[in-house]
mmCIF file with all atom_site columns, C-alpha atoms and ligand atoms in Angstrom:
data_model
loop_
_atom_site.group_PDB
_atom_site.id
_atom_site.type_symbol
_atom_site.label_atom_id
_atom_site.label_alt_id
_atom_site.label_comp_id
_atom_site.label_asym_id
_atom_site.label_entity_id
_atom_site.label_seq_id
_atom_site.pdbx_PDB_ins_code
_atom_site.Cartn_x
_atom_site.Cartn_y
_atom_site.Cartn_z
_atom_site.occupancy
_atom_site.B_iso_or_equiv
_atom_site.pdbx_formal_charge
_atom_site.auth_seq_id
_atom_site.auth_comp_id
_atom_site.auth_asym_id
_atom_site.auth_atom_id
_atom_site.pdbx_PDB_model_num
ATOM   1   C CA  . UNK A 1 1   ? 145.995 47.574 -4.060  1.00 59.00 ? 6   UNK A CA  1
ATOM   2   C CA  . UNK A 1 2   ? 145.427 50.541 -6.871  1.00 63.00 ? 7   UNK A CA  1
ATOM   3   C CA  . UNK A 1 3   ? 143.515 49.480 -10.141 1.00 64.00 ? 8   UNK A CA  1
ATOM   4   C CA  . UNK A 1 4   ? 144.019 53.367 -11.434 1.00 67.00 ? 9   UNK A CA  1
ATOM   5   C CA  . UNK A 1 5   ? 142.508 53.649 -15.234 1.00 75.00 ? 10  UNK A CA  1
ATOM   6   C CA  . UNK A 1 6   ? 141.984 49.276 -15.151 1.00 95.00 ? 11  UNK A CA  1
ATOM   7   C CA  . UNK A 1 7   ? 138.871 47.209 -16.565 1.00 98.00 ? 12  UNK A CA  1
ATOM   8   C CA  . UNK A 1 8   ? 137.295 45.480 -13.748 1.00 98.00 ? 13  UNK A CA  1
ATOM   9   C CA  . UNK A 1 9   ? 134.214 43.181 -13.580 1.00 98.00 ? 14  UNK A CA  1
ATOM   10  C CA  . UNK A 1 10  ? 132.758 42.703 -10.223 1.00 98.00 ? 15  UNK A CA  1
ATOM   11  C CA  . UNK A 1 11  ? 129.966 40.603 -9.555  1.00 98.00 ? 16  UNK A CA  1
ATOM   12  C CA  . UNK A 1 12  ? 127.322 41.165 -6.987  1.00 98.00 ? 17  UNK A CA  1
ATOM   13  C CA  . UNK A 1 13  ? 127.921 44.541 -7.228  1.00 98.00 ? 18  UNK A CA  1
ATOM   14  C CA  . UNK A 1 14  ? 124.309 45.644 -6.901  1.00 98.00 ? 19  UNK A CA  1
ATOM   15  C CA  . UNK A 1 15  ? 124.905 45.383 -2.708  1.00 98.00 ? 20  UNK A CA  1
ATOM   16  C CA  . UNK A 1 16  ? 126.987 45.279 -0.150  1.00 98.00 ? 21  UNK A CA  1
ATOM   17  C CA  . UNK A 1 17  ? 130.460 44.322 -0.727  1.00 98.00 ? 22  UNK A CA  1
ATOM   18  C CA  . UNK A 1 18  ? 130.170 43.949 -4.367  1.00 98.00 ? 23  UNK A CA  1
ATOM   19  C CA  . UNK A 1 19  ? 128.651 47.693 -4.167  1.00 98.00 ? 24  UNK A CA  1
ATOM   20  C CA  . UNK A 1 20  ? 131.000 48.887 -1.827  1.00 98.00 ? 25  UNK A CA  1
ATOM   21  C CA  . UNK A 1 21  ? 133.990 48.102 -3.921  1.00 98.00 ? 26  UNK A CA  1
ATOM   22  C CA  . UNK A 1 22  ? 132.527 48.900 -7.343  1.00 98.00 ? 27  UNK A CA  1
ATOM   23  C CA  . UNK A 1 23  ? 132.458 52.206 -5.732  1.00 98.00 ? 28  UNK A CA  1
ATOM   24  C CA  . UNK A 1 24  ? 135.586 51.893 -4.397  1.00 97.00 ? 29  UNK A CA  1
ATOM   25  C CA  . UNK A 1 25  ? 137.176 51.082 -7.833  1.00 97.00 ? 30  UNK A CA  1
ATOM   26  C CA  . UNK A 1 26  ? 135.243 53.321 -9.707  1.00 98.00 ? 31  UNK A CA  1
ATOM   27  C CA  . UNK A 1 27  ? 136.792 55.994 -7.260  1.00 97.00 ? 32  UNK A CA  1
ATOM   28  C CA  . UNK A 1 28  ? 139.954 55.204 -8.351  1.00 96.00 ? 33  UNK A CA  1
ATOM   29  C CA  . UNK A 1 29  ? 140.249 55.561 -11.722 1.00 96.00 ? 34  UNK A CA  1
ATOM   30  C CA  . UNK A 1 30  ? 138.870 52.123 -12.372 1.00 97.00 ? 35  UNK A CA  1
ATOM   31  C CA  . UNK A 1 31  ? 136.026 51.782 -15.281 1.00 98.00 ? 36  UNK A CA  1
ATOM   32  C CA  . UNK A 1 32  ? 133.748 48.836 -13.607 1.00 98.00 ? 37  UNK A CA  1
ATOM   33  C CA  . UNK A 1 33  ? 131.257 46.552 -15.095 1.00 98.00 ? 38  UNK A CA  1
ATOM   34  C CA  . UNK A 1 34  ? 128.592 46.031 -12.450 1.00 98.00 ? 39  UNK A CA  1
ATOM   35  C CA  . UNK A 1 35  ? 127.580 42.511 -12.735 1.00 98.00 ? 40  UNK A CA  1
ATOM   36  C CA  . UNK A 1 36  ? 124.588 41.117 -10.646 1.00 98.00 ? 41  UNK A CA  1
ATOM   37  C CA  . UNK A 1 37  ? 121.298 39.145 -11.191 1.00 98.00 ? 42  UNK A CA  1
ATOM   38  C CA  . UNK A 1 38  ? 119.260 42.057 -9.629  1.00 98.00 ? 43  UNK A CA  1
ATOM   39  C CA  . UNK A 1 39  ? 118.765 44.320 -12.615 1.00 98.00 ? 44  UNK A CA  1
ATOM   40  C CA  . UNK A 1 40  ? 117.498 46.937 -10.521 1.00 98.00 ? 45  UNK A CA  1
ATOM   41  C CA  . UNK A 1 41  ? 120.329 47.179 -7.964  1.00 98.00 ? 46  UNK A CA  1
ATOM   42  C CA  . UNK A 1 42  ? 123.159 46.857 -10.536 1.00 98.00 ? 47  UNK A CA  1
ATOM   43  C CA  . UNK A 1 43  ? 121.802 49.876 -12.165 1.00 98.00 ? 48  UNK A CA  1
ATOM   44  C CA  . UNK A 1 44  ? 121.787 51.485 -9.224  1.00 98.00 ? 49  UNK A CA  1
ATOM   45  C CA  . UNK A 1 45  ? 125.130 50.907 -8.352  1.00 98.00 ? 50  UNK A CA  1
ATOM   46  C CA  . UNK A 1 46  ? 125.804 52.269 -11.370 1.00 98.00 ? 51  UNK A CA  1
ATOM   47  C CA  . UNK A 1 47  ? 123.816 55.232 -11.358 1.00 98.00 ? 52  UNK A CA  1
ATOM   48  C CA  . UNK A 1 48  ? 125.965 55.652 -7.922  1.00 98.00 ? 53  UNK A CA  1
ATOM   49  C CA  . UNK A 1 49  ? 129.443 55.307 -9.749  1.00 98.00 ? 54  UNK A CA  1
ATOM   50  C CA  . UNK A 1 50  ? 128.192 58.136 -12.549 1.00 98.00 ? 55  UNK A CA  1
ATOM   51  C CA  . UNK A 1 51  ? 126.701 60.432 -10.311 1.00 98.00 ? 56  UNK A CA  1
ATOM   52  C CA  . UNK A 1 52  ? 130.543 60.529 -8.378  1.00 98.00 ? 57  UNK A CA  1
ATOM   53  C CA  . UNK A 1 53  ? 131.971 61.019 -11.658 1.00 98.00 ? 58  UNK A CA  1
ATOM   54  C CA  . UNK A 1 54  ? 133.341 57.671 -12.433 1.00 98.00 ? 59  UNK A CA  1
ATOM   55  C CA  . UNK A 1 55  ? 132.770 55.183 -15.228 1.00 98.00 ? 60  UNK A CA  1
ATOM   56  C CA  . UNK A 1 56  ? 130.135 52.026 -14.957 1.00 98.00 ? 61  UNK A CA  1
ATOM   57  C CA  . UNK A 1 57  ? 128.127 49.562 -17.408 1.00 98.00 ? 62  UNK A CA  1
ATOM   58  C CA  . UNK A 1 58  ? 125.804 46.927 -16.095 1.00 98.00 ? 63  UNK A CA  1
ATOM   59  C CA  . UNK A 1 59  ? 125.674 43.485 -17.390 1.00 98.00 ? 64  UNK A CA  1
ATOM   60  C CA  . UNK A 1 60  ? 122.786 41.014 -15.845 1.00 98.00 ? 65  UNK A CA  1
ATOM   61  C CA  . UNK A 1 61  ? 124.360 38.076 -15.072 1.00 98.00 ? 66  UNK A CA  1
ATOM   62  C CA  . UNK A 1 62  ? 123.558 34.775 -13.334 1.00 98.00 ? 67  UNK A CA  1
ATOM   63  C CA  . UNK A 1 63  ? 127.203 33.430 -11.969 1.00 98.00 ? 68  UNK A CA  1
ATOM   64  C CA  . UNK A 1 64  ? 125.534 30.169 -12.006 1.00 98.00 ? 69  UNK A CA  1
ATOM   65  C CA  . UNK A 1 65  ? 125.657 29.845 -15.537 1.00 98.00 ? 70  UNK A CA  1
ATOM   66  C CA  . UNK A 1 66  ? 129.241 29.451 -17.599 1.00 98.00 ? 71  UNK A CA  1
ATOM   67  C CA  . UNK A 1 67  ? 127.432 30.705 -20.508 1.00 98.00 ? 72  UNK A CA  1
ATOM   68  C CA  . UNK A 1 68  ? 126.214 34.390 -19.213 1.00 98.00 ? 73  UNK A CA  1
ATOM   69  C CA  . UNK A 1 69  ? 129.290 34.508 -17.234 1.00 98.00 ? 74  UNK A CA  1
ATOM   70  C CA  . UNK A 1 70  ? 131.518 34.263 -20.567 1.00 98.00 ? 75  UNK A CA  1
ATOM   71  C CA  . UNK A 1 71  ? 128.821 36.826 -21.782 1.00 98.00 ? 76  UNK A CA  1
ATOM   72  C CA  . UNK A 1 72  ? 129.592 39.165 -18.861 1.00 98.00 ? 77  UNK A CA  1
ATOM   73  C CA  . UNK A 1 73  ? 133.541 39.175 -19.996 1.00 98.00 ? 78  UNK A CA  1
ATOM   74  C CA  . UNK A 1 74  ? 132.927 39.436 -23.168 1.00 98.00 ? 79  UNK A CA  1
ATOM   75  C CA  . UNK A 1 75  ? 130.645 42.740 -23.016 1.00 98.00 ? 80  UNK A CA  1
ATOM   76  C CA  . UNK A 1 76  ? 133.612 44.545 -20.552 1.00 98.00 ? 81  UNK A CA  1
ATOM   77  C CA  . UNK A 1 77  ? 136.145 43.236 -23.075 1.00 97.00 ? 82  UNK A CA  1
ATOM   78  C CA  . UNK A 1 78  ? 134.666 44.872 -25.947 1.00 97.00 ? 83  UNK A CA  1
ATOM   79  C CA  . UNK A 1 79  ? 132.739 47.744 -24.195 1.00 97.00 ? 84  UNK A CA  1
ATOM   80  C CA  . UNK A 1 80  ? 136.251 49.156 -22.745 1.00 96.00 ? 85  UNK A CA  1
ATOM   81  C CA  . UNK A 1 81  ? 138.542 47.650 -24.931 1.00 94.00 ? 86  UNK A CA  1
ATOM   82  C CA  . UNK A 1 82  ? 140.289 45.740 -22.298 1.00 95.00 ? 87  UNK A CA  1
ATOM   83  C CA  . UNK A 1 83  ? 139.966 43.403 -19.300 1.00 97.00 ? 88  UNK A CA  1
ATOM   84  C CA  . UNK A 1 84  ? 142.406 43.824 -15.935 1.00 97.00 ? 89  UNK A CA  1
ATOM   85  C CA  . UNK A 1 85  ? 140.531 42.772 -12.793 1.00 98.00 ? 90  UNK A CA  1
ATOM   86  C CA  . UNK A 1 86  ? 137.523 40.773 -12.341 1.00 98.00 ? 91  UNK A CA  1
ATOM   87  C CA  . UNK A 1 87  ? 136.363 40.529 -8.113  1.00 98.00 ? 92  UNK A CA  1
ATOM   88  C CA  . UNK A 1 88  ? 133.994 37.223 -7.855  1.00 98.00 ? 93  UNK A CA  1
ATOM   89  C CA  . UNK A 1 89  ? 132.061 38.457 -5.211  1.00 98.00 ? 94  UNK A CA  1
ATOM   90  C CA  . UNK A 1 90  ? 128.501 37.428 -5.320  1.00 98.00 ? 95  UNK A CA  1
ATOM   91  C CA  . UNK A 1 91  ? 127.182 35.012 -3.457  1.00 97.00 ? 96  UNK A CA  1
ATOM   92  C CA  . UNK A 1 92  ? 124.017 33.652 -0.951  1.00 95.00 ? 97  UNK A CA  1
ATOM   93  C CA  . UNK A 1 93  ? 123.476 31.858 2.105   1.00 91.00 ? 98  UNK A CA  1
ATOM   94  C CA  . UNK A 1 94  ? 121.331 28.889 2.767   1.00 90.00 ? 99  UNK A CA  1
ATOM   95  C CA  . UNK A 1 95  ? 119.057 30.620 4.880   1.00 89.00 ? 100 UNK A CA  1
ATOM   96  C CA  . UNK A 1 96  ? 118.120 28.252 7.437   1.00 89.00 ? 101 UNK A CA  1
ATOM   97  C CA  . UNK A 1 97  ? 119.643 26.217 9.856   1.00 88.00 ? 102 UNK A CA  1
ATOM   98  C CA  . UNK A 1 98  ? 121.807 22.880 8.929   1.00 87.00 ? 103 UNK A CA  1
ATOM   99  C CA  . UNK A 1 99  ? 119.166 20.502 9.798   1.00 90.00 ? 104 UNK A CA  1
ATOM   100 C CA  . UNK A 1 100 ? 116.463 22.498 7.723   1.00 92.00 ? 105 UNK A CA  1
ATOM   101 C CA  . UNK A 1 101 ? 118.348 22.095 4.739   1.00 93.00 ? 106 UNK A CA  1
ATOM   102 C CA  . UNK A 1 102 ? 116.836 20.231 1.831   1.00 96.00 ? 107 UNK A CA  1
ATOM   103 C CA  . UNK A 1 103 ? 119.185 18.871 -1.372  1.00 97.00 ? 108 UNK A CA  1
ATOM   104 C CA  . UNK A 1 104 ? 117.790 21.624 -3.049  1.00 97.00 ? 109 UNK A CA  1
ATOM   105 C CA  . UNK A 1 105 ? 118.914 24.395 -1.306  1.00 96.00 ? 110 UNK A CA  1
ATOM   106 C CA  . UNK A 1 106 ? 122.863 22.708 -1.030  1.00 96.00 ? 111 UNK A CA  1
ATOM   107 C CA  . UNK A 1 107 ? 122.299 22.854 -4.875  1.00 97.00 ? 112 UNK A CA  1
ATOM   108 C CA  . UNK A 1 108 ? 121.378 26.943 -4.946  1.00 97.00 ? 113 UNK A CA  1
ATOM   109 C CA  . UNK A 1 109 ? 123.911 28.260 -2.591  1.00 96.00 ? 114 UNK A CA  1
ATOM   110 C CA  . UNK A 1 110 ? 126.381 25.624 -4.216  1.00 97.00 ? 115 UNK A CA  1
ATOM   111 C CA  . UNK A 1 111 ? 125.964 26.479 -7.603  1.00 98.00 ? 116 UNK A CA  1
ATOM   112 C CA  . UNK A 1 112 ? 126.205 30.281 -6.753  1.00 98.00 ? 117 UNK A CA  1
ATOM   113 C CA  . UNK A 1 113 ? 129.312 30.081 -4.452  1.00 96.00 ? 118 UNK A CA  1
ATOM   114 C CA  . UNK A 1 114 ? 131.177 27.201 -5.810  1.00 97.00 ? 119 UNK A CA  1
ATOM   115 C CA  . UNK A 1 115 ? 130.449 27.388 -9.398  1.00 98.00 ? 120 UNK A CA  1
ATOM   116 C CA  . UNK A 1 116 ? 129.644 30.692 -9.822  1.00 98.00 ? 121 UNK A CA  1
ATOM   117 C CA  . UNK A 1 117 ? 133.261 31.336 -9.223  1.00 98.00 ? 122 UNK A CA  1
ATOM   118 C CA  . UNK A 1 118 ? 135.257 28.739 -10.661 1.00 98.00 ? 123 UNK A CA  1
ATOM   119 C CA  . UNK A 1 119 ? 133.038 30.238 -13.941 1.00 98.00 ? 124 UNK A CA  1
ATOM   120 C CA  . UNK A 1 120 ? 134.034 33.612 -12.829 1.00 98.00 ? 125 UNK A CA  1
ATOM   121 C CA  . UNK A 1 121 ? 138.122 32.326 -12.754 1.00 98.00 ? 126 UNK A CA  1
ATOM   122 C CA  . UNK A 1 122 ? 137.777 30.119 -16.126 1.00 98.00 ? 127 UNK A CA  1
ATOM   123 C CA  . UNK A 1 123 ? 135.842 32.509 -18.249 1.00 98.00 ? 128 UNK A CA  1
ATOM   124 C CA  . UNK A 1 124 ? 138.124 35.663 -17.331 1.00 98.00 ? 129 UNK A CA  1
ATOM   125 C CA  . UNK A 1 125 ? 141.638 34.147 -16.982 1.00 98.00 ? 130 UNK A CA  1
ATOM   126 C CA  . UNK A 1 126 ? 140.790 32.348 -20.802 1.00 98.00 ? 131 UNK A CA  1
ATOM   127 C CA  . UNK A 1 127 ? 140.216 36.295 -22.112 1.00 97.00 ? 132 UNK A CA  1
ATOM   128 C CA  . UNK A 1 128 ? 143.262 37.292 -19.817 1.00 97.00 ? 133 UNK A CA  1
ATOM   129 C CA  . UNK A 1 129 ? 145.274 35.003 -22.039 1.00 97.00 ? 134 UNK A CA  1
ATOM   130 C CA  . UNK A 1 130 ? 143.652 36.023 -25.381 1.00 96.00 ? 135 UNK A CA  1
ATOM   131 C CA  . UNK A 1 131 ? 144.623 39.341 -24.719 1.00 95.00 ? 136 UNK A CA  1
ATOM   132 C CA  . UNK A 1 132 ? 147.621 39.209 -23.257 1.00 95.00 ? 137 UNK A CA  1
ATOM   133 C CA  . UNK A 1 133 ? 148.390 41.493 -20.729 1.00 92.00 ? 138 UNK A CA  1
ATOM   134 C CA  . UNK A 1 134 ? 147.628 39.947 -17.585 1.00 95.00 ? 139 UNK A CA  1
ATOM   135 C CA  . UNK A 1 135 ? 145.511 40.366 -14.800 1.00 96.00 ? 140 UNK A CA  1
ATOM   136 C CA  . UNK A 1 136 ? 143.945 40.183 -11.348 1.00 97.00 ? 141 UNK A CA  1
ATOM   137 C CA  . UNK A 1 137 ? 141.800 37.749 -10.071 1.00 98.00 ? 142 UNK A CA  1
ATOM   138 C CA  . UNK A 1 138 ? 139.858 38.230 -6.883  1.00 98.00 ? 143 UNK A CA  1
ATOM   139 C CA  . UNK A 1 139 ? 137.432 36.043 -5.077  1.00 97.00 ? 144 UNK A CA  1
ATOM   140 C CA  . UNK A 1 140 ? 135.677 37.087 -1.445  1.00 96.00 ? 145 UNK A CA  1
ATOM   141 C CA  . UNK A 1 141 ? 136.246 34.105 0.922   1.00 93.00 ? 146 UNK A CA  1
ATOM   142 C CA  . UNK A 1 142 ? 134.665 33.904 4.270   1.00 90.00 ? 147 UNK A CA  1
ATOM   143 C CA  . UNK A 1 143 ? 135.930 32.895 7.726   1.00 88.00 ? 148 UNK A CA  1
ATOM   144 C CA  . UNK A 1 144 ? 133.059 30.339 7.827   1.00 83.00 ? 149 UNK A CA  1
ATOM   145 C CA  . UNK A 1 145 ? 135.256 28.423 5.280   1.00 83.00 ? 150 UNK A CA  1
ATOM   146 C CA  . UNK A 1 146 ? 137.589 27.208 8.650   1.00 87.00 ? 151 UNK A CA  1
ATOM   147 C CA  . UNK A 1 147 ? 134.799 26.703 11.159  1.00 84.00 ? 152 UNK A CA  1
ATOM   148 C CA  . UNK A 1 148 ? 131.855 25.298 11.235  1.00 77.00 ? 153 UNK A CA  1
ATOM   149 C CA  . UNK A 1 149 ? 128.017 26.253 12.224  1.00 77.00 ? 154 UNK A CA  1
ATOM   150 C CA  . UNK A 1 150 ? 124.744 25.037 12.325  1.00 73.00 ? 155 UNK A CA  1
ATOM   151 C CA  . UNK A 1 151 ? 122.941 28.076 11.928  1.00 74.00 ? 156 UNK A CA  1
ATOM   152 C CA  . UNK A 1 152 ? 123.268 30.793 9.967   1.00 67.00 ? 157 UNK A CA  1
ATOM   153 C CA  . UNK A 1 153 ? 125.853 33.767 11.684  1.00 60.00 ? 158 UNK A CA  1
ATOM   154 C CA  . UNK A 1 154 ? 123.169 36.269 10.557  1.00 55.00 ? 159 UNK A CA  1
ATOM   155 C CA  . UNK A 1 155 ? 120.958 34.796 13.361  1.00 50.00 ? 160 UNK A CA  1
ATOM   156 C CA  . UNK A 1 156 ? 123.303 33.790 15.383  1.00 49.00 ? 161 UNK A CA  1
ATOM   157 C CA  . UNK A 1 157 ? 124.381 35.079 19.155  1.00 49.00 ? 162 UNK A CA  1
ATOM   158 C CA  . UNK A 1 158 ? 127.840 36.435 19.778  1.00 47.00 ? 163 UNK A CA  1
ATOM   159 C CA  . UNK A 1 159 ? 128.421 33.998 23.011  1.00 48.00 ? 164 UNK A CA  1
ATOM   160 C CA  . UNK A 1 160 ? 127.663 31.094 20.272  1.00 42.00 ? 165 UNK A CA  1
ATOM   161 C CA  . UNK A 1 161 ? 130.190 32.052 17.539  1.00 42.00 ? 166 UNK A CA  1
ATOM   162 C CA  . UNK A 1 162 ? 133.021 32.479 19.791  1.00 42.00 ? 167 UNK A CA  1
ATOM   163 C CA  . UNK A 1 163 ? 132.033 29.241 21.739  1.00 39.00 ? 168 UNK A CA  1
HETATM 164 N N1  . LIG B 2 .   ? 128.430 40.021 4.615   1.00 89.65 ? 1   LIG B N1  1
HETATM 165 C C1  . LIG B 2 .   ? 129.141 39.138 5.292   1.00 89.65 ? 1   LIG B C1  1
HETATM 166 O O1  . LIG B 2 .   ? 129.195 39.137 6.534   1.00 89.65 ? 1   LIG B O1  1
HETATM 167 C C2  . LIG B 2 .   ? 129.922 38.086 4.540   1.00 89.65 ? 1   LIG B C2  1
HETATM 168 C C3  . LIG B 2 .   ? 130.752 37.244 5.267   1.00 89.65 ? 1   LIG B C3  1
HETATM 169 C C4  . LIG B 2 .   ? 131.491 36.291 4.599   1.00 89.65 ? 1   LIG B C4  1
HETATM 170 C C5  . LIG B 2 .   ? 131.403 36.176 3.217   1.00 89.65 ? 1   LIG B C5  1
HETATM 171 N N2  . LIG B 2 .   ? 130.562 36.996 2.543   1.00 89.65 ? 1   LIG B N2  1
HETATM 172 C C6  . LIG B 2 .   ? 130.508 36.832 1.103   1.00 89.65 ? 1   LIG B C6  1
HETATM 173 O O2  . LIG B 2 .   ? 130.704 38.090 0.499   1.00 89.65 ? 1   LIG B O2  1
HETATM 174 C C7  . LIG B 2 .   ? 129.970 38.153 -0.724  1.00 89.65 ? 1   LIG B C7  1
HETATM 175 C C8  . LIG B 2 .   ? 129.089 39.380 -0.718  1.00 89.65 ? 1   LIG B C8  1
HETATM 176 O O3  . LIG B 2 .   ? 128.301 39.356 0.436   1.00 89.65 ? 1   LIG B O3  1
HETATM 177 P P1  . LIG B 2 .   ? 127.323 40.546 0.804   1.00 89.65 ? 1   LIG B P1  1
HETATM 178 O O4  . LIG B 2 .   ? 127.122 40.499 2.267   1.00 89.65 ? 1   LIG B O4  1
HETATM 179 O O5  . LIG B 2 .   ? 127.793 41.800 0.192   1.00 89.65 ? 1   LIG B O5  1
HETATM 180 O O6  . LIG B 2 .   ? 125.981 40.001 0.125   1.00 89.65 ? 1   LIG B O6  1
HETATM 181 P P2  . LIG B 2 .   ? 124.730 40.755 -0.528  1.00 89.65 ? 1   LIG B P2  1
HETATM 182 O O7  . LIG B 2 .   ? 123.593 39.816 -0.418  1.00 89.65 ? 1   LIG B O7  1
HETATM 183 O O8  . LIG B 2 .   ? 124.587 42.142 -0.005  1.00 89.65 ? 1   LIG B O8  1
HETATM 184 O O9  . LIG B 2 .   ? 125.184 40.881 -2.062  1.00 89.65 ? 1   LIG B O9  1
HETATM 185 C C9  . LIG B 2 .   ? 125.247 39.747 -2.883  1.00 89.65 ? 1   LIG B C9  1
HETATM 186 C C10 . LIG B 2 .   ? 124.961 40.189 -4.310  1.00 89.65 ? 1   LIG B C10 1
HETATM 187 O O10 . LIG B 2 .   ? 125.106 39.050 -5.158  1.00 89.65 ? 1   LIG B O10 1
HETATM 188 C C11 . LIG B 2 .   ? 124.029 39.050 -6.077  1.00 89.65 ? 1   LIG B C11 1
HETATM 189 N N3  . LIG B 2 .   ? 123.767 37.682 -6.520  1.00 89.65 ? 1   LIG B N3  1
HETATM 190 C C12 . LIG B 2 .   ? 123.218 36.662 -5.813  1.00 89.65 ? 1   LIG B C12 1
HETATM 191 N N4  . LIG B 2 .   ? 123.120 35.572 -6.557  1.00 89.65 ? 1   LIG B N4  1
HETATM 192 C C13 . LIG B 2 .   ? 123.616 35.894 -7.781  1.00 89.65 ? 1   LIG B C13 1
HETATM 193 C C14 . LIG B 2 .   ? 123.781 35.186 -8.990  1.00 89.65 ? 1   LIG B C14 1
HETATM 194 N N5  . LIG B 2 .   ? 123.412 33.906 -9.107  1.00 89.65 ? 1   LIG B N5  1
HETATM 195 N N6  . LIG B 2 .   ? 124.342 35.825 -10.038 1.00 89.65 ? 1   LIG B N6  1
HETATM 196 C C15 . LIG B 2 .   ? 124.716 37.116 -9.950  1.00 89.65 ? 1   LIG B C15 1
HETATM 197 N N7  . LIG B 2 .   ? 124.569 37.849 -8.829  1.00 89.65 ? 1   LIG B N7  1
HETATM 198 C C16 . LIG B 2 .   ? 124.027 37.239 -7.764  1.00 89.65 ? 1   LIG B C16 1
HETATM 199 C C17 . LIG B 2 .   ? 122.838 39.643 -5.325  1.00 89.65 ? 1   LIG B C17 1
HETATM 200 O O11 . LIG B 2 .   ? 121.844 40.138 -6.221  1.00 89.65 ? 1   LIG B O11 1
HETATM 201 C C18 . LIG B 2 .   ? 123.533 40.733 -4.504  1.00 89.65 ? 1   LIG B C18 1
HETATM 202 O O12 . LIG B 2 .   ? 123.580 41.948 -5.222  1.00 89.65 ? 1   LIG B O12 1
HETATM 203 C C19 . LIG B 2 .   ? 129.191 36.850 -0.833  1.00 89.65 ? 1   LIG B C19 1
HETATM 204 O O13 . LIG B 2 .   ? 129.905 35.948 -1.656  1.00 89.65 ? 1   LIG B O13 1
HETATM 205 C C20 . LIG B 2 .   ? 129.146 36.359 0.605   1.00 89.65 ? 1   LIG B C20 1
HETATM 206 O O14 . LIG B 2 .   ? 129.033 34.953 0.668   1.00 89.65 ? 1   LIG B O14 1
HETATM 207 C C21 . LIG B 2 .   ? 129.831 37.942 3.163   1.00 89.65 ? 1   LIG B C21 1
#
């Protein structure tokens, strides 16, 4: 998929996959609006995307939160002009084990990954619609949404995730 001279807002982009494809983006032509909680990684990232030649803003966001989220699309609408793409990409683990978990922490990872990115999908799709042209919508999945573990697959053997 080419986003060539496109708007995009990706979130998490201070690490990993988020960084990888703001990169990625930014490579092609794409001006990218690095959206993470970790100030100091976002910048980074876009420090990264400069130094290659390409074109980056950070915004610190909290996906947990409709309000900075609508912030977030706001600042690439009016800081570019224009809004194509946005990739809802961050996201967190629980950390622990099933049977360690508390209420609390099914709270944090659920407010992050569940409505961090129906925010991410109602925010942009309303400015998609304001401004008429359209757009992409992206949201990382994983494959632990079709099986199920009880401990995290960061700590987990091979022989028990194929089991
Ligand atoms: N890495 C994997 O193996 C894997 C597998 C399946 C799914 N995923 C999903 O892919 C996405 C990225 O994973 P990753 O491995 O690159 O993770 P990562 O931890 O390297 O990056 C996640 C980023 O999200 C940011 N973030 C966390 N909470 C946030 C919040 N409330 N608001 C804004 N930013 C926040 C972090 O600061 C970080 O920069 C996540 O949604 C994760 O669940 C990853």
């Amino acid at each position: 998929m080419k986003f060539n001279k496109q708007v995009a807002i990706i979130t998490g982009g201070g690490s990993g996959i988020g960084r990888e494809r703001s990169l990625k983006f930014a490579q092609e032509g794409t001006k990218v609006v690095v959206a993470d909680y970790n100030e100091v990684t976002g910048l980074e990232t876009v420090e990264m995307i400069r130094t290659a030649g390409g074109e980056a803003a950070f915004k610190q966001v909290d996906v947990g939160d409709f309000k900075q989220v609508e912030e977030v699309v706001e600042f690439a609408a009016s800081t570019y002009g224009c809004l194509d793409v946005i990739f809802n990409n961050a996201g967190t683990g629980a950390g622990s084990p099933l049977l360690e978990h508390t209420p609390e922490i099914y709270r944090r990872v659920t407010r992050i990954n569940q409505d961090g990115f129906y925010y991410g999908i109602l925010a942009v799709a309303r400015k998609m619609q304001e401004l008429g042209n359209g757009g992409t919508i992206i949201n990382t999945a994983s494959v632990m949404a079709y099986m199920a573990n009880a401990v995290p697959s960061a700590t987990m053997p091979l022989r028990q995730q194929s089991s």
